[in-house]
CSV table of C-alpha atoms and ligand atoms in Angstrom, one decimal:
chain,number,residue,atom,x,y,z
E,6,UNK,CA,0.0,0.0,0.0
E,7,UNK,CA,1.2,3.3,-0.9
E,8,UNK,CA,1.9,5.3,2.1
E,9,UNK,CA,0.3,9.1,2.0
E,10,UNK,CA,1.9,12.3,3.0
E,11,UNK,CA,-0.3,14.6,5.1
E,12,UNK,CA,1.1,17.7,5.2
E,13,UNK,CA,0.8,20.2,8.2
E,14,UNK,CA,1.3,23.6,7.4
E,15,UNK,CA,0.9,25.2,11.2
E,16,UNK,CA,3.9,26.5,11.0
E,17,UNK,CA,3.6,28.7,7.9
E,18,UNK,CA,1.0,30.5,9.6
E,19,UNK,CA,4.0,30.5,13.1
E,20,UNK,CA,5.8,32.7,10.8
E,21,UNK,CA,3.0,35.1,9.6
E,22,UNK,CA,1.6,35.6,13.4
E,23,UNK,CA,5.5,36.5,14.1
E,24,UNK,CA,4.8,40.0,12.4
E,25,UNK,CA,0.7,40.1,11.5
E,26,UNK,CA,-0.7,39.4,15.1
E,27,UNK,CA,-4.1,41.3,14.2
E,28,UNK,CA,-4.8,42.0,10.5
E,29,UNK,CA,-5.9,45.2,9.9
E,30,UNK,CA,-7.3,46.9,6.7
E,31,UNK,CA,-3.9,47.8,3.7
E,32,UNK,CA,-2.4,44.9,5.7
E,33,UNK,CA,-1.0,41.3,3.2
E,34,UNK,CA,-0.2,38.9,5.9
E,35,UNK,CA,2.1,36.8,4.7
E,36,UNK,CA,3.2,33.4,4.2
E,37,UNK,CA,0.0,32.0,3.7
E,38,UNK,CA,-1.0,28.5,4.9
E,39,UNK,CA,-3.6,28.5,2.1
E,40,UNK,CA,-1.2,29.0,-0.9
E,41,UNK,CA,1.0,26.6,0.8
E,42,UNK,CA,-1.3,23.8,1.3
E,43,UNK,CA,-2.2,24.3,-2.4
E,44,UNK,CA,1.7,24.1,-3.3
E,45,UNK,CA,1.2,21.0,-1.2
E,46,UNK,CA,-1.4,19.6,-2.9
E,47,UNK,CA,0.3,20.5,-6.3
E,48,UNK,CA,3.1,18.8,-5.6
E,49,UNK,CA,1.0,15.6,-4.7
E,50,UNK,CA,0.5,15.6,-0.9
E,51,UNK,CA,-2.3,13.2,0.1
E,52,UNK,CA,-3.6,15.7,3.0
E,53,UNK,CA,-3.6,19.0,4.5
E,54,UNK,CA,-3.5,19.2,8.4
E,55,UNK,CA,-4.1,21.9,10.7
E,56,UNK,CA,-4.2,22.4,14.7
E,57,UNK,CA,-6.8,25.1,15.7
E,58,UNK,CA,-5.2,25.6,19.3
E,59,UNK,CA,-7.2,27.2,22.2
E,60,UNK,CA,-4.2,29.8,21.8
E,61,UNK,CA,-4.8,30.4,18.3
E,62,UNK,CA,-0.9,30.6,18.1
E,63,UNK,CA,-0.5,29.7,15.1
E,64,UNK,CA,-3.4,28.6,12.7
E,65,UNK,CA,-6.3,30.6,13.0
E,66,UNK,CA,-10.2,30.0,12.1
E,67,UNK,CA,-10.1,31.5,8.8
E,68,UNK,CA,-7.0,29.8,7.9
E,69,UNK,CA,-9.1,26.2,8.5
E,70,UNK,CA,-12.0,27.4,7.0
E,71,UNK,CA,-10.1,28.5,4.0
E,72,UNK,CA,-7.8,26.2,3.5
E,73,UNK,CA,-10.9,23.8,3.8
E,74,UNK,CA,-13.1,25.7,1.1
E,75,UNK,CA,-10.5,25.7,-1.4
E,76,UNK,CA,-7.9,22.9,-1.3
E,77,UNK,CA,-9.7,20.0,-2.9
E,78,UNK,CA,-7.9,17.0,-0.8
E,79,UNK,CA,-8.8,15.6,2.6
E,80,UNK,CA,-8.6,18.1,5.8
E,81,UNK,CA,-7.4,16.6,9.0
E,82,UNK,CA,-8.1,19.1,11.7
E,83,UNK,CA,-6.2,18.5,14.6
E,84,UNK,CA,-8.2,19.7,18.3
E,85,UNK,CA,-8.0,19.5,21.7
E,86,UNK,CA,-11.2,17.8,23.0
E,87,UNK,CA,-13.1,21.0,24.2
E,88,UNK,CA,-16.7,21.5,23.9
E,89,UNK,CA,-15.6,25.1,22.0
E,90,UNK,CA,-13.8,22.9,19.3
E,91,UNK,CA,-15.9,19.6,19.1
E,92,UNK,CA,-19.0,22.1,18.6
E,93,UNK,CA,-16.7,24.0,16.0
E,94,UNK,CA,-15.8,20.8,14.3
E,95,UNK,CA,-19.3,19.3,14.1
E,96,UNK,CA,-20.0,22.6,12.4
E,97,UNK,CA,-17.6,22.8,10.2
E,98,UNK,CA,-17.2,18.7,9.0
E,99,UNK,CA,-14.1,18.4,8.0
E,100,UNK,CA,-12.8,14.9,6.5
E,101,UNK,CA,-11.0,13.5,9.3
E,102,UNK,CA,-10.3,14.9,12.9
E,103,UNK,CA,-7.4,14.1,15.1
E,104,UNK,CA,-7.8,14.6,18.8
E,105,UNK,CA,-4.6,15.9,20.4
E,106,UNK,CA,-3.7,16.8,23.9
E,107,UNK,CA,-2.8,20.6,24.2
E,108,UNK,CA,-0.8,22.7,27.2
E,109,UNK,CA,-0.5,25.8,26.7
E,110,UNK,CA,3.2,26.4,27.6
E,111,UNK,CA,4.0,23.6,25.6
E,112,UNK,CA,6.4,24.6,22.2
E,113,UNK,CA,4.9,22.1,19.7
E,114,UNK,CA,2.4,18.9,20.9
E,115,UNK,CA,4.6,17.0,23.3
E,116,UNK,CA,2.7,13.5,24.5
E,117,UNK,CA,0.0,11.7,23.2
E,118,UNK,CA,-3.1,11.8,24.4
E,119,UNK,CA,-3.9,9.9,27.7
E,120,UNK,CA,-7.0,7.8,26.2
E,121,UNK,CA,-6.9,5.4,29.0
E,122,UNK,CA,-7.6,8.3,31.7
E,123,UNK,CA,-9.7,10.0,29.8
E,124,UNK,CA,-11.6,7.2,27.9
E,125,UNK,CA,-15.0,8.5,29.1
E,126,UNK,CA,-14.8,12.0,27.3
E,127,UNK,CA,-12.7,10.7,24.7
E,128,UNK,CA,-15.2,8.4,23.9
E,129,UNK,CA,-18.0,10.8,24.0
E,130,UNK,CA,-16.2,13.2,21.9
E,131,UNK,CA,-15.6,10.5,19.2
E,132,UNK,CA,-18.7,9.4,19.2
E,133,UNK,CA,-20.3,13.0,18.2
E,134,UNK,CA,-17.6,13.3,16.0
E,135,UNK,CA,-18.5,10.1,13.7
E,136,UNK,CA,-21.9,11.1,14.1
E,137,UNK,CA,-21.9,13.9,12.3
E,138,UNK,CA,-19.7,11.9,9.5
E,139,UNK,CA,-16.1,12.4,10.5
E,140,UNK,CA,-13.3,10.0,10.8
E,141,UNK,CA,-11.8,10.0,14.0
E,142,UNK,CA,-8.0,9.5,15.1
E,143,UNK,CA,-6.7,9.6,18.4
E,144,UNK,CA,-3.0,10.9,19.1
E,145,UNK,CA,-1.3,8.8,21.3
E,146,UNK,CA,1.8,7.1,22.3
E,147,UNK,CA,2.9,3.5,21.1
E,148,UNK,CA,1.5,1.9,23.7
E,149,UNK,CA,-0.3,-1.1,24.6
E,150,UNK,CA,-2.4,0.0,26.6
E,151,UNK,CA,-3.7,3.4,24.6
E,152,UNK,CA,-3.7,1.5,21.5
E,153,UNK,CA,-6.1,-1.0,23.6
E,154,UNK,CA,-8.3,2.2,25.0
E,155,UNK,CA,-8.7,4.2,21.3
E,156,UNK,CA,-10.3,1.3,20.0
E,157,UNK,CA,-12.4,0.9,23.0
E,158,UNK,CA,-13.1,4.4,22.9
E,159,UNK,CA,-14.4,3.7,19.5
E,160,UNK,CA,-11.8,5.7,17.1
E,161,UNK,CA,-11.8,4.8,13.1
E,162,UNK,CA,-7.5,5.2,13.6
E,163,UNK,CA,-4.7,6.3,16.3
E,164,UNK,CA,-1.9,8.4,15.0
E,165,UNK,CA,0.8,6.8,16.8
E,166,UNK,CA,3.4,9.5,18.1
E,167,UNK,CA,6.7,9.3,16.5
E,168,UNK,CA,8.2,12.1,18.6
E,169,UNK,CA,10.8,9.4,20.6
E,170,UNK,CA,11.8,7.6,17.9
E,171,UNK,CA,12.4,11.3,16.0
E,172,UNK,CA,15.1,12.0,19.8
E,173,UNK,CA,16.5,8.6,19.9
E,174,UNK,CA,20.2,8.5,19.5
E,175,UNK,CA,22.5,5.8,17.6
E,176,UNK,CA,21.2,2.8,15.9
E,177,UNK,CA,19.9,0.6,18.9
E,178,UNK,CA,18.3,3.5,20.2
E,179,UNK,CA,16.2,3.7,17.2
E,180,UNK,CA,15.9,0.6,16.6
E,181,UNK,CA,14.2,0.3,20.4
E,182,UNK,CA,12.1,2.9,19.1
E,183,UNK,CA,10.7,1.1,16.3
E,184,UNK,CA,10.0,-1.5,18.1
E,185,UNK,CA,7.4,0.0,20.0
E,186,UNK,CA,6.3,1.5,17.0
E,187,UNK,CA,5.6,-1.7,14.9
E,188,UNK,CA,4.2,-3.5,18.5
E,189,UNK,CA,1.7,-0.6,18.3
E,190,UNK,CA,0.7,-0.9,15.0
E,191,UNK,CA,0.4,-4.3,15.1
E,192,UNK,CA,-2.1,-4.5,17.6
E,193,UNK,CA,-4.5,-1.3,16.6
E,194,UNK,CA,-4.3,-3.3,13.1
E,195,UNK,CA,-5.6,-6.6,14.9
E,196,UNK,CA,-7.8,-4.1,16.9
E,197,UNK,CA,-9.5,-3.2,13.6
E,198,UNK,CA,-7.9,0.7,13.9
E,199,UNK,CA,-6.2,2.2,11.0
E,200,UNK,CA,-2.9,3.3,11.6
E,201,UNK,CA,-0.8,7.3,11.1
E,202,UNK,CA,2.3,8.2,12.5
E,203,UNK,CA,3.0,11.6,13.0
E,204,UNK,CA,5.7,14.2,14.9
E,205,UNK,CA,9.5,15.0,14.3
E,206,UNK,CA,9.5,12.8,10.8
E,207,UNK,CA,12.1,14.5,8.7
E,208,UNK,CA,14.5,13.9,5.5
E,209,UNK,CA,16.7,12.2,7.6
E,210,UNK,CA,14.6,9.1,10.1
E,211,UNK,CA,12.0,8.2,7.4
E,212,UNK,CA,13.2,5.6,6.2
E,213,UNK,CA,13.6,4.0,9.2
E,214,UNK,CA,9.5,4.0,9.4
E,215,UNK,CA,9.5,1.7,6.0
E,216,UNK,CA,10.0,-1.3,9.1
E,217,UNK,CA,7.1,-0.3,11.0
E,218,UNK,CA,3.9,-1.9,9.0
E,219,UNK,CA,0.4,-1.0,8.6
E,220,UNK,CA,1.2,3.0,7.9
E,221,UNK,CA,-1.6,4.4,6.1
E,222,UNK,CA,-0.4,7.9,6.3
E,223,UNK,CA,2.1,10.4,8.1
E,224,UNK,CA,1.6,13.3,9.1
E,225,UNK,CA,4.8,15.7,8.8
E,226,UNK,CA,4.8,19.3,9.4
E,227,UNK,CA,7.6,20.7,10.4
E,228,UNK,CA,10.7,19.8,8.3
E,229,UNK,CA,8.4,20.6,5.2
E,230,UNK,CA,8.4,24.4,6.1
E,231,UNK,CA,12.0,24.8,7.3
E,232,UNK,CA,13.2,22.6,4.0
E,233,UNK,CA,10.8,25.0,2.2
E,234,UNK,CA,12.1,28.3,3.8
E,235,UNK,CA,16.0,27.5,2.7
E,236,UNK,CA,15.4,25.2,-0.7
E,237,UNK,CA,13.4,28.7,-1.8
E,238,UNK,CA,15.8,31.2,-0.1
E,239,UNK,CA,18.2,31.7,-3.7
E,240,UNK,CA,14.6,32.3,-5.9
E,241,UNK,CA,13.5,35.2,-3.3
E,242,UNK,CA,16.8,36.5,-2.8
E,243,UNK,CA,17.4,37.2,-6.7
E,244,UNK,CA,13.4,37.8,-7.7
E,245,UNK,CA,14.7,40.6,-4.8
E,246,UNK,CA,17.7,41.6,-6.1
E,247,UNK,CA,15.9,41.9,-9.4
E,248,UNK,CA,13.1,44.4,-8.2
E,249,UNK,CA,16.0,46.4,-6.9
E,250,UNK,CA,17.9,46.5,-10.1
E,251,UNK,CA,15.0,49.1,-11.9
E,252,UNK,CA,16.8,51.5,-9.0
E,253,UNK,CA,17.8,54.7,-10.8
E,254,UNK,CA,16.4,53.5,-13.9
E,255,UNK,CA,12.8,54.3,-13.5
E,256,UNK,CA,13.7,57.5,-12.0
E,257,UNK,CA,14.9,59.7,-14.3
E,258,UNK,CA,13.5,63.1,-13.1
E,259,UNK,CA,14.5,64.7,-10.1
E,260,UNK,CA,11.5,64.6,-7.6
E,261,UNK,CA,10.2,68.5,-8.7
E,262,UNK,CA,11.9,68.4,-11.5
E,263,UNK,CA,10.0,70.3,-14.3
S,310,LIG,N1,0.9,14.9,14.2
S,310,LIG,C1,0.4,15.6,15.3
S,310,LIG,C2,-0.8,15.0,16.0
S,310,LIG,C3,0.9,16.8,15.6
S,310,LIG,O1,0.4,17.4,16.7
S,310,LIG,C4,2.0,17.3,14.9
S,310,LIG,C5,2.6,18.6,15.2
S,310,LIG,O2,3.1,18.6,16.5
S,310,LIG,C6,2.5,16.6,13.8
S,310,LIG,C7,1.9,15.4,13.5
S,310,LIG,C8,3.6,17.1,12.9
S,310,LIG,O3,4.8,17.2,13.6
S,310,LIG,P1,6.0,17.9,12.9
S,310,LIG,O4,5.7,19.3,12.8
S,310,LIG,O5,7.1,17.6,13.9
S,310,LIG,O6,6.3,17.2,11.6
């Protein structure tokens, strides 16, 4: 089976809220999550993924709604379970949700969620979900016993977290790492749960997901914008450059100059 590329573009719209915090009238916010998701999808990405955060940090509301409205491929909105955002997502029906734990200090989503403790709201909150015709995955760590409670709680897939295998050091580390992985996924696939893996993938440690089996699709976010940011540097810089070179040219009266 072909794995698919989801591709998350909070951070695109990290670097916009670094300068446009409120947008005000003669203002163009810029980068753009929406013409980035449709670079994604131009390049062949399976998926666009966004995380509405209480915070609104990075992605906000109109960026979902756009980005939703006008990229023709499947939208994986990622969401703390909140009644703000499961009322938000029943409203807006997106193709897939993935519930995610959220802290507000944290930097980027750290753990999984905690399905086991919280089996009783998680379960509620998947069972609205699906109601209303969404798939549901849970975030969680590869472990038995959250890979056991997400398909009690009734979810259609887990997105198993990837974030310790992305840290591990030398070979046996990740190779420990993997382990877990492929465990995991080879009980939510006897389970009857699809399977996602998501968090720190980058260029480098891929590959070393091609052992863990059952992947239907990863999620990866982060490397894509900073691999983005420097493979495009050289065009801006000389498009730049190239603006700046009708200096002196255009101008070729004095300013109150007859
Ligand atoms: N999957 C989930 C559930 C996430 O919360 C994130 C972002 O933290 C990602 C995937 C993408 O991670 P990254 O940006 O490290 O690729």
């Amino acid at each position: 089976m072909k794995l698919r590329l989801g591709v998350n573009v909070d951070h695109v719209a990290t670097v916009r809220q670094a300068r446009y915090r409120a947008i005000e009238k003669g203002m163009s916010p810029e980068p753009n999550p929406l013409e980035f998701a449709l670079e994604a999808k131009r390049a062949g990405a399976h998926g666009i993924t966004v995380h509405l955060r209480e915070d609104r940090r990075h992605i906000q509301p109109h960026d979902v709604e756009a980005i939703a409205g006008k990229v023709k491929l499947p939208l994986n909105l990622e969401m703390a379970t909140t009644e703000a955002m499961l009322r938000y997502a029943t409203r807006l029906c997106p193709k897939n949700v993935c519930l995610v734990p959220e802290r507000r200090e944290e930097v980027t989503t750290e753990g999984g969620l905690d399905v086991r403790a919280g089996k009783k709201a998680v379960s509620r909150a998947v069972a609205r979900l699906k109601k209303a015709g969404i798939t549901v995955s849970l975030f969680i760590a590869p472990e038995t016993e959250q890979v056991e409670a997400a398909a009690d709680a009734g979810a259609d897939f887990v997105e198993l977290h990837t974030g310790r295998f992305a840290l591990a050091a030398g070979r046996a580390g990740v190779s420990r790492e993997v382990k877990r992985l492929v465990l995991a996924s080879n009980l939510a696939d006897s389970l009857g749960l699809g399977v996602n893996a998501g968090h720190g993938i980058n260029y480098a440690n891929v590959r070393a997901l091609f052992d863990v089996p059952n992947l239907y699709e990863l999620n990866i976010g982060h490397t894509l914008v900073a691999r983005s940011m420097v493979s495009g540097a050289f065009h801006a810089v000389r498009e730049m450059l190239e603006l700046m070179e009708g200096y002196g040219v255009s101008r070729s009266k004095k300013p109150g100059a007859a």
